[in-house]
mmCIF file of N, CA, C and O in Angstrom:
data_model
loop_
_atom_site.group_PDB
_atom_site.id
_atom_site.type_symbol
_atom_site.label_atom_id
_atom_site.label_comp_id
_atom_site.label_asym_id
_atom_site.label_seq_id
_atom_site.Cartn_x
_atom_site.Cartn_y
_atom_site.Cartn_z
ATOM 1 N N PRO A 24 -11.096 3.340 -11.855
ATOM 2 C CA PRO A 24 -10.265 4.622 -11.993
ATOM 3 C C PRO A 24 -8.972 4.692 -12.123
ATOM 4 O O PRO A 24 -8.255 3.501 -11.300
ATOM 5 N N LEU A 25 -8.361 5.322 -12.698
ATOM 6 C CA LEU A 25 -6.786 5.343 -12.468
ATOM 7 C C LEU A 25 -6.285 5.832 -11.199
ATOM 8 O O LEU A 25 -6.849 6.784 -10.545
ATOM 9 N N PRO A 26 -5.018 5.434 -10.836
ATOM 10 C CA PRO A 26 -4.465 5.584 -9.577
ATOM 11 C C PRO A 26 -4.107 7.192 -9.926
ATOM 12 O O PRO A 26 -3.674 7.474 -11.091
ATOM 13 N N ARG A 27 -3.966 7.981 -8.974
ATOM 14 C CA ARG A 27 -3.280 9.541 -8.795
ATOM 15 C C ARG A 27 -2.213 9.410 -8.901
ATOM 16 O O ARG A 27 -1.555 8.696 -8.109
ATOM 17 N N SER A 28 -1.642 10.356 -9.577
ATOM 18 C CA SER A 28 -0.233 10.504 -9.843
ATOM 19 C C SER A 28 0.574 11.471 -8.887
ATOM 20 O O SER A 28 -0.347 12.124 -8.352
ATOM 21 N N PRO A 29 1.407 11.366 -8.098
ATOM 22 C CA PRO A 29 1.923 12.466 -7.224
ATOM 23 C C PRO A 29 1.768 13.813 -7.861
ATOM 24 O O PRO A 29 1.803 13.961 -9.092
ATOM 25 N N ALA A 30 1.664 14.747 -6.875
ATOM 26 C CA ALA A 30 1.563 16.097 -7.362
ATOM 27 C C ALA A 30 2.799 16.604 -7.895
ATOM 28 O O ALA A 30 3.653 16.119 -7.776
ATOM 29 N N PRO A 31 2.599 17.485 -8.926
ATOM 30 C CA PRO A 31 3.509 17.922 -9.841
ATOM 31 C C PRO A 31 4.264 18.747 -8.994
ATOM 32 O O PRO A 31 3.745 19.505 -7.752
ATOM 33 N N SER A 32 5.770 19.154 -9.339
ATOM 34 C CA SER A 32 6.533 19.832 -8.603
ATOM 35 C C SER A 32 5.838 21.264 -8.699
ATOM 36 O O SER A 32 5.391 21.850 -9.893
ATOM 37 N N PRO A 33 5.827 22.221 -7.480
ATOM 38 C CA PRO A 33 5.444 23.260 -7.456
ATOM 39 C C PRO A 33 6.319 24.315 -7.813
ATOM 40 O O PRO A 33 5.993 25.708 -7.506
ATOM 41 N N ARG A 34 7.015 24.156 -9.031
ATOM 42 C CA ARG A 34 7.971 25.188 -9.346
ATOM 43 C C ARG A 34 7.490 26.276 -10.120
ATOM 44 O O ARG A 34 6.527 26.398 -10.703
ATOM 45 N N ARG A 35 7.822 27.467 -9.698
ATOM 46 C CA ARG A 35 7.023 28.868 -10.242
ATOM 47 C C ARG A 35 7.771 29.538 -11.449
ATOM 48 O O ARG A 35 9.341 29.158 -11.313
ATOM 49 N N ARG A 36 7.580 29.933 -12.319
ATOM 50 C CA ARG A 36 8.311 30.925 -13.186
ATOM 51 C C ARG A 36 8.913 32.038 -12.461
ATOM 52 O O ARG A 36 8.251 32.764 -11.706
ATOM 53 N N ARG A 37 9.939 32.234 -12.921
ATOM 54 C CA ARG A 37 11.160 33.495 -12.431
ATOM 55 C C ARG A 37 10.208 34.512 -13.058
ATOM 56 O O ARG A 37 9.969 34.669 -14.168
ATOM 57 N N PRO A 38 10.172 35.724 -12.163
ATOM 58 C CA PRO A 38 9.520 37.027 -12.675
ATOM 59 C C PRO A 38 10.530 37.601 -13.878
ATOM 60 O O PRO A 38 11.703 37.272 -13.954
ATOM 61 N N ALA A 39 10.005 37.863 -15.084
ATOM 62 C CA ALA A 39 10.496 38.397 -16.272
ATOM 63 C C ALA A 39 11.598 39.423 -15.865
ATOM 64 O O ALA A 39 11.392 40.225 -15.202
ATOM 65 N N GLY A 40 12.877 39.209 -16.707
ATOM 66 C CA GLY A 40 13.946 40.122 -16.353
ATOM 67 C C GLY A 40 14.551 40.029 -14.989
ATOM 68 O O GLY A 40 15.249 40.916 -14.464
ATOM 69 N N SER A 41 14.376 39.269 -14.149
ATOM 70 C CA SER A 41 14.880 38.842 -12.996
ATOM 71 C C SER A 41 16.142 38.442 -12.787
ATOM 72 O O SER A 41 16.812 37.581 -13.668
ATOM 73 N N PHE A 42 16.866 38.763 -11.747
ATOM 74 C CA PHE A 42 18.276 38.387 -11.709
ATOM 75 C C PHE A 42 18.256 37.576 -10.374
ATOM 76 O O PHE A 42 19.316 37.362 -9.468
ATOM 77 N N LEU A 43 17.011 36.979 -9.824
ATOM 78 C CA LEU A 43 16.986 36.103 -8.739
ATOM 79 C C LEU A 43 17.690 35.022 -8.811
ATOM 80 O O LEU A 43 17.735 34.538 -10.182
ATOM 81 N N PRO A 44 18.147 34.332 -7.970
ATOM 82 C CA PRO A 44 18.834 33.101 -7.937
ATOM 83 C C PRO A 44 17.787 31.803 -8.426
ATOM 84 O O PRO A 44 16.377 32.180 -8.488
ATOM 85 N N THR A 45 18.189 30.535 -8.604
ATOM 86 C CA THR A 45 17.205 29.638 -9.102
ATOM 87 C C THR A 45 16.643 28.926 -7.870
ATOM 88 O O THR A 45 15.592 28.341 -7.994
ATOM 89 N N HIS A 46 17.026 29.117 -6.701
ATOM 90 C CA HIS A 46 16.135 28.851 -5.479
ATOM 91 C C HIS A 46 15.845 29.824 -4.718
ATOM 92 O O HIS A 46 16.633 30.888 -4.586
ATOM 93 N N LEU A 47 14.770 29.641 -3.849
ATOM 94 C CA LEU A 47 14.341 30.480 -3.007
ATOM 95 C C LEU A 47 15.188 30.247 -1.648
ATOM 96 O O LEU A 47 15.292 31.306 -0.962
ATOM 97 N N VAL A 48 15.705 29.241 -1.353
ATOM 98 C CA VAL A 48 16.345 28.965 -0.262
ATOM 99 C C VAL A 48 17.488 27.830 -0.817
ATOM 100 O O VAL A 48 17.166 27.190 -1.614
ATOM 101 N N LYS A 49 18.728 28.252 -0.349
ATOM 102 C CA LYS A 49 19.897 27.429 -0.905
ATOM 103 C C LYS A 49 19.783 26.078 -0.626
ATOM 104 O O LYS A 49 19.365 25.403 0.427
ATOM 105 N N PRO A 50 20.011 25.211 -1.617
ATOM 106 C CA PRO A 50 19.783 23.835 -1.211
ATOM 107 C C PRO A 50 20.580 23.193 -0.111
ATOM 108 O O PRO A 50 20.085 22.204 0.707
ATOM 109 N N LYS A 51 21.862 23.632 0.224
ATOM 110 C CA LYS A 51 22.493 23.265 1.198
ATOM 111 C C LYS A 51 21.789 23.433 2.778
ATOM 112 O O LYS A 51 21.833 22.570 3.692
ATOM 113 N N TYR A 52 21.297 24.507 2.685
ATOM 114 C CA TYR A 52 20.212 24.861 4.037
ATOM 115 C C TYR A 52 19.405 23.793 4.004
ATOM 116 O O TYR A 52 18.682 23.479 5.141
ATOM 117 N N LEU A 53 18.461 23.683 2.973
ATOM 118 C CA LEU A 53 17.151 22.705 2.631
ATOM 119 C C LEU A 53 17.697 21.413 3.193
ATOM 120 O O LEU A 53 17.027 20.464 3.653
ATOM 121 N N ASN A 54 18.881 20.946 2.552
ATOM 122 C CA ASN A 54 19.453 19.823 3.110
ATOM 123 C C ASN A 54 19.638 19.536 4.651
ATOM 124 O O ASN A 54 19.482 18.620 5.248
ATOM 125 N N LYS A 55 20.087 20.567 5.250
ATOM 126 C CA LYS A 55 20.053 20.408 6.727
ATOM 127 C C LYS A 55 18.770 20.248 7.417
ATOM 128 O O LYS A 55 18.621 19.882 8.527
ATOM 129 N N VAL A 56 17.860 21.155 6.912
ATOM 130 C CA VAL A 56 16.582 20.963 7.248
ATOM 131 C C VAL A 56 16.050 19.605 7.252
ATOM 132 O O VAL A 56 15.485 19.078 8.214
ATOM 133 N N PHE A 57 16.239 19.022 6.086
ATOM 134 C CA PHE A 57 15.839 17.800 6.031
ATOM 135 C C PHE A 57 16.334 16.650 6.704
ATOM 136 O O PHE A 57 15.794 15.881 7.512
ATOM 137 N N ASP A 58 17.814 16.888 7.318
ATOM 138 C CA ASP A 58 18.581 16.005 8.186
ATOM 139 C C ASP A 58 17.972 15.967 9.555
ATOM 140 O O ASP A 58 17.643 15.270 10.408
ATOM 141 N N ILE A 59 17.720 17.265 9.875
ATOM 142 C CA ILE A 59 16.747 17.769 11.280
ATOM 143 C C ILE A 59 15.389 16.818 11.147
ATOM 144 O O ILE A 59 15.068 16.284 12.273
ATOM 145 N N VAL A 60 14.652 16.949 10.189
ATOM 146 C CA VAL A 60 13.366 16.604 10.072
ATOM 147 C C VAL A 60 13.278 14.886 9.738
ATOM 148 O O VAL A 60 12.519 14.194 10.605
ATOM 149 N N ASP A 61 14.030 14.389 9.347
ATOM 150 C CA ASP A 61 14.069 13.080 9.065
ATOM 151 C C ASP A 61 14.878 12.338 10.191
ATOM 152 O O ASP A 61 15.669 11.460 10.011
ATOM 153 N N VAL A 62 14.353 12.162 11.203
ATOM 154 C CA VAL A 62 14.873 11.632 12.558
ATOM 155 C C VAL A 62 14.986 10.084 12.483
ATOM 156 O O VAL A 62 15.736 9.689 12.937
ATOM 157 N N GLU A 63 14.094 9.548 11.613
ATOM 158 C CA GLU A 63 14.231 7.984 11.454
ATOM 159 C C GLU A 63 15.238 7.596 10.529
ATOM 160 O O GLU A 63 15.524 6.450 10.326
ATOM 161 N N GLY A 64 15.756 8.392 9.648
ATOM 162 C CA GLY A 64 16.924 8.168 8.653
ATOM 163 C C GLY A 64 15.987 7.419 7.558
ATOM 164 O O GLY A 64 17.114 6.852 6.703
ATOM 165 N N LYS A 65 14.946 7.661 7.075
ATOM 166 C CA LYS A 65 14.431 6.678 6.124
ATOM 167 C C LYS A 65 14.521 7.225 4.919
ATOM 168 O O LYS A 65 14.309 6.774 3.693
ATOM 169 N N GLY A 66 15.132 8.558 4.695
ATOM 170 C CA GLY A 66 15.192 9.512 3.221
ATOM 171 C C GLY A 66 13.930 10.001 2.716
ATOM 172 O O GLY A 66 13.837 10.501 1.598
ATOM 173 N N THR A 67 12.977 10.152 3.484
ATOM 174 C CA THR A 67 11.700 10.711 3.438
ATOM 175 C C THR A 67 11.087 11.673 4.327
ATOM 176 O O THR A 67 11.389 11.026 5.659
ATOM 177 N N ILE A 68 10.508 12.504 4.389
ATOM 178 C CA ILE A 68 9.754 12.970 5.280
ATOM 179 C C ILE A 68 8.405 13.522 5.012
ATOM 180 O O ILE A 68 8.074 13.684 3.847
ATOM 181 N N LYS A 69 7.627 13.727 6.017
ATOM 182 C CA LYS A 69 6.179 13.904 5.759
ATOM 183 C C LYS A 69 5.976 15.568 5.809
ATOM 184 O O LYS A 69 6.703 16.068 6.971
ATOM 185 N N ILE A 70 5.452 16.020 4.632
ATOM 186 C CA ILE A 70 5.269 17.592 4.595
ATOM 187 C C ILE A 70 4.723 18.212 6.058
ATOM 188 O O ILE A 70 5.291 19.271 6.602
ATOM 189 N N ARG A 71 3.849 17.104 6.642
ATOM 190 C CA ARG A 71 3.352 17.782 7.726
ATOM 191 C C ARG A 71 4.211 17.870 8.919
ATOM 192 O O ARG A 71 4.262 18.464 9.695
ATOM 193 N N THR A 72 5.121 16.991 9.060
ATOM 194 C CA THR A 72 6.180 16.881 10.168
ATOM 195 C C THR A 72 7.019 18.042 9.687
ATOM 196 O O THR A 72 7.675 18.630 10.873
ATOM 197 N N LEU A 73 7.468 18.488 8.586
ATOM 198 C CA LEU A 73 8.088 19.709 8.241
ATOM 199 C C LEU A 73 7.572 20.792 8.748
ATOM 200 O O LEU A 73 7.882 21.714 9.372
ATOM 201 N N MET A 74 6.324 21.068 8.455
ATOM 202 C CA MET A 74 5.641 22.239 9.097
ATOM 203 C C MET A 74 5.526 22.306 10.464
ATOM 204 O O MET A 74 5.481 23.240 11.054
ATOM 205 N N LYS A 75 5.408 21.233 10.955
ATOM 206 C CA LYS A 75 5.198 21.043 12.525
ATOM 207 C C LYS A 75 6.778 21.368 13.043
ATOM 208 O O LYS A 75 6.523 22.411 14.039
ATOM 209 N N ALA A 76 7.667 20.957 12.516
ATOM 210 C CA ALA A 76 8.703 21.375 13.029
ATOM 211 C C ALA A 76 9.060 23.076 12.774
ATOM 212 O O ALA A 76 10.031 23.485 13.769
ATOM 213 N N LEU A 77 8.668 23.709 11.580
ATOM 214 C CA LEU A 77 9.075 25.073 11.535
ATOM 215 C C LEU A 77 8.234 25.569 12.783
ATOM 216 O O LEU A 77 9.070 26.747 13.119
ATOM 217 N N GLY A 78 7.148 25.139 13.494
ATOM 218 C CA GLY A 78 6.622 25.933 14.584
ATOM 219 C C GLY A 78 7.161 25.429 15.778
ATOM 220 O O GLY A 78 7.223 26.210 16.780
ATOM 221 N N GLN A 79 8.000 24.320 16.108
ATOM 222 C CA GLN A 79 8.433 23.759 17.307
ATOM 223 C C GLN A 79 10.056 23.719 17.340
ATOM 224 O O GLN A 79 10.614 23.675 18.578
ATOM 225 N N VAL A 80 10.747 23.829 16.480
ATOM 226 C CA VAL A 80 12.106 23.573 16.325
ATOM 227 C C VAL A 80 12.735 24.747 15.441
ATOM 228 O O VAL A 80 12.980 25.072 14.610
ATOM 229 N N PRO A 81 13.098 25.787 16.697
ATOM 230 C CA PRO A 81 13.461 26.930 16.128
ATOM 231 C C PRO A 81 14.925 26.928 15.315
ATOM 232 O O PRO A 81 14.761 27.874 14.126
ATOM 233 N N LYS A 82 15.469 25.677 15.171
ATOM 234 C CA LYS A 82 16.600 25.832 14.294
ATOM 235 C C LYS A 82 16.063 25.530 12.681
ATOM 236 O O LYS A 82 16.883 26.226 11.937
ATOM 237 N N VAL A 83 15.152 25.021 12.595
ATOM 238 C CA VAL A 83 14.544 24.666 11.354
ATOM 239 C C VAL A 83 14.348 26.198 10.502
ATOM 240 O O VAL A 83 14.580 26.523 9.576
ATOM 241 N N GLY A 84 13.513 26.970 11.632
ATOM 242 C CA GLY A 84 13.308 28.344 10.944
ATOM 243 C C GLY A 84 14.603 29.187 10.789
ATOM 244 O O GLY A 84 14.509 29.898 9.619
ATOM 245 N N LYS A 85 15.449 29.249 11.372
ATOM 246 C CA LYS A 85 16.662 29.950 11.461
ATOM 247 C C LYS A 85 17.591 29.422 10.046
ATOM 248 O O LYS A 85 18.062 30.295 9.484
ATOM 249 N N LEU A 86 17.447 27.962 9.912
ATOM 250 C CA LEU A 86 17.981 27.603 8.586
ATOM 251 C C LEU A 86 17.385 28.042 7.504
ATOM 252 O O LEU A 86 18.260 28.521 6.538
ATOM 253 N N LEU A 87 16.274 28.072 7.397
ATOM 254 C CA LEU A 87 15.492 28.574 6.380
ATOM 255 C C LEU A 87 15.692 29.984 6.207
ATOM 256 O O LEU A 87 15.639 30.360 4.890
ATOM 257 N N ASP A 88 15.618 30.953 7.042
ATOM 258 C CA ASP A 88 15.956 32.316 6.972
ATOM 259 C C ASP A 88 17.598 32.441 6.554
ATOM 260 O O ASP A 88 17.596 33.417 5.884
ATOM 261 N N ARG A 89 18.345 31.858 7.087
ATOM 262 C CA ARG A 89 19.672 31.904 6.716
ATOM 263 C C ARG A 89 19.926 31.467 5.508
ATOM 264 O O ARG A 89 20.960 32.313 4.725
ATOM 265 N N GLY A 90 19.338 30.516 4.755
ATOM 266 C CA GLY A 90 19.481 30.197 3.145
ATOM 267 C C GLY A 90 18.831 31.012 2.709
ATOM 268 O O GLY A 90 18.682 30.572 1.297
ATOM 269 N N ALA A 91 17.936 31.621 2.661
ATOM 270 C CA ALA A 91 17.128 32.389 1.809
ATOM 271 C C ALA A 91 18.043 33.429 0.800
ATOM 272 O O ALA A 91 18.769 34.070 1.373
ATOM 273 N N GLU A 92 17.569 33.197 -0.214
ATOM 274 C CA GLU A 92 18.235 33.883 -1.394
ATOM 275 C C GLU A 92 17.249 34.692 -1.801
ATOM 276 O O GLU A 92 17.817 35.822 -2.452
ATOM 277 N N VAL A 93 15.917 35.123 -1.391
ATOM 278 C CA VAL A 93 15.570 36.251 -1.479
ATOM 279 C C VAL A 93 14.927 37.243 -0.108
ATOM 280 O O VAL A 93 14.903 36.337 1.106
ATOM 281 N N THR A 94 14.979 38.412 -0.230
ATOM 282 C CA THR A 94 14.533 39.110 0.752
ATOM 283 C C THR A 94 13.503 40.142 0.482
ATOM 284 O O THR A 94 13.306 40.151 -0.584
ATOM 285 N N ALA A 95 13.153 40.762 1.414
ATOM 286 C CA ALA A 95 12.051 41.838 1.304
ATOM 287 C C ALA A 95 12.677 42.885 0.265
ATOM 288 O O ALA A 95 11.917 43.495 -0.390
ATOM 289 N N ALA A 96 13.943 42.963 -0.038
ATOM 290 C CA ALA A 96 14.480 43.947 -0.743
ATOM 291 C C ALA A 96 14.461 43.743 -2.185
ATOM 292 O O ALA A 96 14.408 44.358 -3.342
ATOM 293 N N ASP A 97 13.983 42.333 -2.393
ATOM 294 C CA ASP A 97 14.042 41.585 -3.795
ATOM 295 C C ASP A 97 12.715 41.919 -4.258
ATOM 296 O O ASP A 97 12.376 41.690 -5.290
ATOM 297 N N GLY A 98 11.399 42.376 -3.712
ATOM 298 C CA GLY A 98 10.473 42.730 -4.131
ATOM 299 C C GLY A 98 9.025 41.958 -3.903
ATOM 300 O O GLY A 98 9.506 40.942 -3.437
ATOM 301 N N ASP A 99 8.236 42.224 -4.187
ATOM 302 C CA ASP A 99 6.834 41.642 -3.840
ATOM 303 C C ASP A 99 6.902 40.227 -4.610
ATOM 304 O O ASP A 99 6.299 39.369 -3.834
ATOM 305 N N SER A 100 7.473 40.212 -5.768
ATOM 306 C CA SER A 100 7.161 39.352 -6.468
ATOM 307 C C SER A 100 7.778 37.984 -6.032
ATOM 308 O O SER A 100 7.530 36.660 -5.882
ATOM 309 N N ALA A 101 9.034 38.321 -5.547
ATOM 310 C CA ALA A 101 9.586 37.194 -4.708
ATOM 311 C C ALA A 101 9.181 36.752 -3.485
ATOM 312 O O ALA A 101 9.206 35.393 -3.123
ATOM 313 N N GLN A 102 8.950 37.515 -2.563
ATOM 314 C CA GLN A 102 8.127 37.227 -1.465
ATOM 315 C C GLN A 102 6.711 36.597 -1.825
ATOM 316 O O GLN A 102 6.418 35.663 -1.061
ATOM 317 N N GLY A 103 6.163 36.882 -2.821
ATOM 318 C CA GLY A 103 4.886 36.004 -3.272
ATOM 319 C C GLY A 103 5.105 34.670 -3.547
ATOM 320 O O GLY A 103 4.524 33.816 -3.354
ATOM 321 N N LEU A 104 6.412 34.596 -4.365
ATOM 322 C CA LEU A 104 6.922 33.186 -4.635
ATOM 323 C C LEU A 104 7.206 32.479 -3.317
ATOM 324 O O LEU A 104 7.122 31.281 -3.080
ATOM 325 N N MET A 105 7.780 32.914 -2.401
ATOM 326 C CA MET A 105 7.992 32.221 -0.943
ATOM 327 C C MET A 105 6.510 31.554 -0.499
ATOM 328 O O MET A 105 6.248 30.844 -0.083
ATOM 329 N N GLY A 106 5.751 32.765 -0.476
ATOM 330 C CA GLY A 106 4.228 32.286 0.262
ATOM 331 C C GLY A 106 3.793 31.307 -0.666
ATOM 332 O O GLY A 106 3.094 30.421 -0.330
ATOM 333 N N ASP A 107 3.965 31.317 -2.186
ATOM 334 C CA ASP A 107 3.333 30.199 -3.190
ATOM 335 C C ASP A 107 3.916 28.808 -2.647
ATOM 336 O O ASP A 107 3.428 27.855 -2.448
ATOM 337 N N VAL A 108 5.191 28.782 -2.300
ATOM 338 C CA VAL A 108 5.756 27.454 -1.717
ATOM 339 C C VAL A 108 5.346 27.113 -0.598
ATOM 340 O O VAL A 108 5.064 25.898 -0.290
ATOM 341 N N PHE A 109 5.019 27.962 0.428
ATOM 342 C CA PHE A 109 4.361 27.506 1.760
ATOM 343 C C PHE A 109 2.881 26.998 1.382
ATOM 344 O O PHE A 109 2.607 26.055 2.361
ATOM 345 N N ALA A 110 2.146 27.845 0.603
ATOM 346 C CA ALA A 110 0.797 27.460 0.198
ATOM 347 C C ALA A 110 0.992 25.966 -0.339
ATOM 348 O O ALA A 110 0.213 25.150 0.045
ATOM 349 N N ALA A 111 2.018 25.657 -1.386
ATOM 350 C CA ALA A 111 2.051 24.150 -1.842
ATOM 351 C C ALA A 111 2.187 23.164 -0.934
ATOM 352 O O ALA A 111 1.826 22.147 -0.849
ATOM 353 N N LEU A 112 3.324 23.626 0.269
ATOM 354 C CA LEU A 112 3.556 22.771 0.941
ATOM 355 C C LEU A 112 2.321 22.262 1.963
ATOM 356 O O LEU A 112 2.074 21.107 2.222
ATOM 357 N N GLU A 113 1.646 23.347 2.395
ATOM 358 C CA GLU A 113 0.406 23.382 3.306
ATOM 359 C C GLU A 113 -0.393 22.339 2.291
ATOM 360 O O GLU A 113 -1.257 21.489 2.860
ATOM 361 N N ARG A 114 -0.783 22.595 1.016
ATOM 362 C CA ARG A 114 -1.785 21.614 0.383
ATOM 363 C C ARG A 114 -1.251 20.208 0.255
ATOM 364 O O ARG A 114 -2.049 19.504 0.258
ATOM 365 N N ASP A 115 -0.064 19.965 0.243
ATOM 366 C CA ASP A 115 0.568 18.913 0.122
ATOM 367 C C ASP A 115 0.763 17.920 1.374
ATOM 368 O O ASP A 115 1.534 17.202 1.574
ATOM 369 N N ARG A 116 0.311 18.684 2.696
ATOM 370 C CA ARG A 116 0.895 18.200 3.984
ATOM 371 C C ARG A 116 1.137 16.762 4.062
ATOM 372 O O ARG A 116 1.502 16.185 4.973
ATOM 373 N N LYS A 117 -0.092 15.911 3.581
ATOM 374 C CA LYS A 117 -0.169 14.551 3.379
ATOM 375 C C LYS A 117 0.938 13.709 2.826
ATOM 376 O O LYS A 117 1.195 12.585 3.179
ATOM 377 N N ARG A 118 1.678 14.418 1.843
ATOM 378 C CA ARG A 118 2.712 13.598 1.088
ATOM 379 C C ARG A 118 4.165 13.384 1.995
ATOM 380 O O ARG A 118 4.337 14.240 2.832
ATOM 381 N N GLU A 119 4.689 12.282 1.577
ATOM 382 C CA GLU A 119 6.020 12.124 2.088
ATOM 383 C C GLU A 119 6.877 12.565 0.736
ATOM 384 O O GLU A 119 6.661 12.106 -0.293
ATOM 385 N N VAL A 120 7.746 13.469 1.077
ATOM 386 C CA VAL A 120 8.799 13.745 -0.013
ATOM 387 C C VAL A 120 10.398 13.280 0.179
ATOM 388 O O VAL A 120 10.845 13.094 1.403
ATOM 389 N N THR A 121 11.362 12.996 -0.684
ATOM 390 C CA THR A 121 12.673 12.743 -0.560
ATOM 391 C C THR A 121 13.256 14.266 -0.492
ATOM 392 O O THR A 121 12.848 15.205 -0.653
ATOM 393 N N ARG A 122 14.714 14.174 -0.113
ATOM 394 C CA ARG A 122 15.521 15.427 -0.118
ATOM 395 C C ARG A 122 15.432 16.197 -1.327
ATOM 396 O O ARG A 122 15.231 17.541 -1.434
ATOM 397 N N HIS A 123 15.467 15.435 -2.600
ATOM 398 C CA HIS A 123 15.502 16.193 -3.903
ATOM 399 C C HIS A 123 14.024 16.927 -4.058
ATOM 400 O O HIS A 123 14.126 17.911 -4.383
ATOM 401 N N GLU A 124 12.734 16.243 -3.780
ATOM 402 C CA GLU A 124 11.567 16.829 -3.871
ATOM 403 C C GLU A 124 11.459 17.980 -2.818
ATOM 404 O O GLU A 124 10.914 18.960 -3.259
ATOM 405 N N LEU A 125 11.921 17.966 -1.814
ATOM 406 C CA LEU A 125 12.071 19.088 -0.739
ATOM 407 C C LEU A 125 12.674 20.371 -1.495
ATOM 408 O O LEU A 125 12.324 21.631 -1.624
ATOM 409 N N VAL A 126 13.944 20.065 -2.152
ATOM 410 C CA VAL A 126 14.572 21.085 -2.755
ATOM 411 C C VAL A 126 13.927 21.721 -3.873
ATOM 412 O O VAL A 126 13.920 22.886 -3.916
ATOM 413 N N GLU A 127 13.135 20.829 -4.471
ATOM 414 C CA GLU A 127 12.357 21.249 -5.778
ATOM 415 C C GLU A 127 11.105 22.181 -5.535
ATOM 416 O O GLU A 127 10.850 23.211 -6.009
ATOM 417 N N TYR A 128 10.450 22.097 -4.188
ATOM 418 C CA TYR A 128 9.679 23.026 -3.673
ATOM 419 C C TYR A 128 10.004 24.361 -3.850
ATOM 420 O O TYR A 128 9.344 25.420 -3.852
ATOM 421 N N PHE A 129 11.341 24.563 -3.319
ATOM 422 C CA PHE A 129 12.118 25.770 -3.241
ATOM 423 C C PHE A 129 12.791 26.400 -4.615
ATOM 424 O O PHE A 129 13.394 27.400 -4.423
ATOM 425 N N ALA A 130 12.646 25.560 -5.614
ATOM 426 C CA ALA A 130 13.267 26.140 -6.651
ATOM 427 C C ALA A 130 12.147 26.620 -7.800
ATOM 428 O O ALA A 130 10.837 26.678 -7.551
ATOM 429 N N TRP A 131 12.660 27.564 -8.676
ATOM 430 C CA TRP A 131 11.797 28.121 -9.849
ATOM 431 C C TRP A 131 12.673 27.850 -11.238
ATOM 432 O O TRP A 131 13.648 27.803 -11.293
ATOM 433 N N GLU A 132 11.698 27.830 -12.187
ATOM 434 C CA GLU A 132 12.338 27.661 -13.657
ATOM 435 C C GLU A 132 12.889 28.956 -13.941
ATOM 436 O O GLU A 132 12.336 30.065 -13.814
ATOM 437 N N ARG A 133 13.972 28.732 -14.955
ATOM 438 C CA ARG A 133 14.527 30.000 -15.262
ATOM 439 C C ARG A 133 13.807 30.423 -16.586
ATOM 440 O O ARG A 133 13.059 29.743 -17.290
#
């Protein structure tokens, strides 16, 4: 059998006519989250560790909230996209990701 390739980026299509930003969470905040979770300084983090940190390290959740580019005021489609990101993270929780790949989880195509 052929080796499995890494999971594709979970980028989502932006709602038509949308004026939403290109990322659901600003990359600078995602970079701060990555730095907190990458305690060993390897340059990669396990998604499982990130998800655990969300529940155990209050600063991680606060950074994601502070960096959020979408809010409830942006409508259900934006909130649905954020839910899709966390569903993708949960599906891929055994993966290790780089800083760039983490930012890509929270991006969507124009």
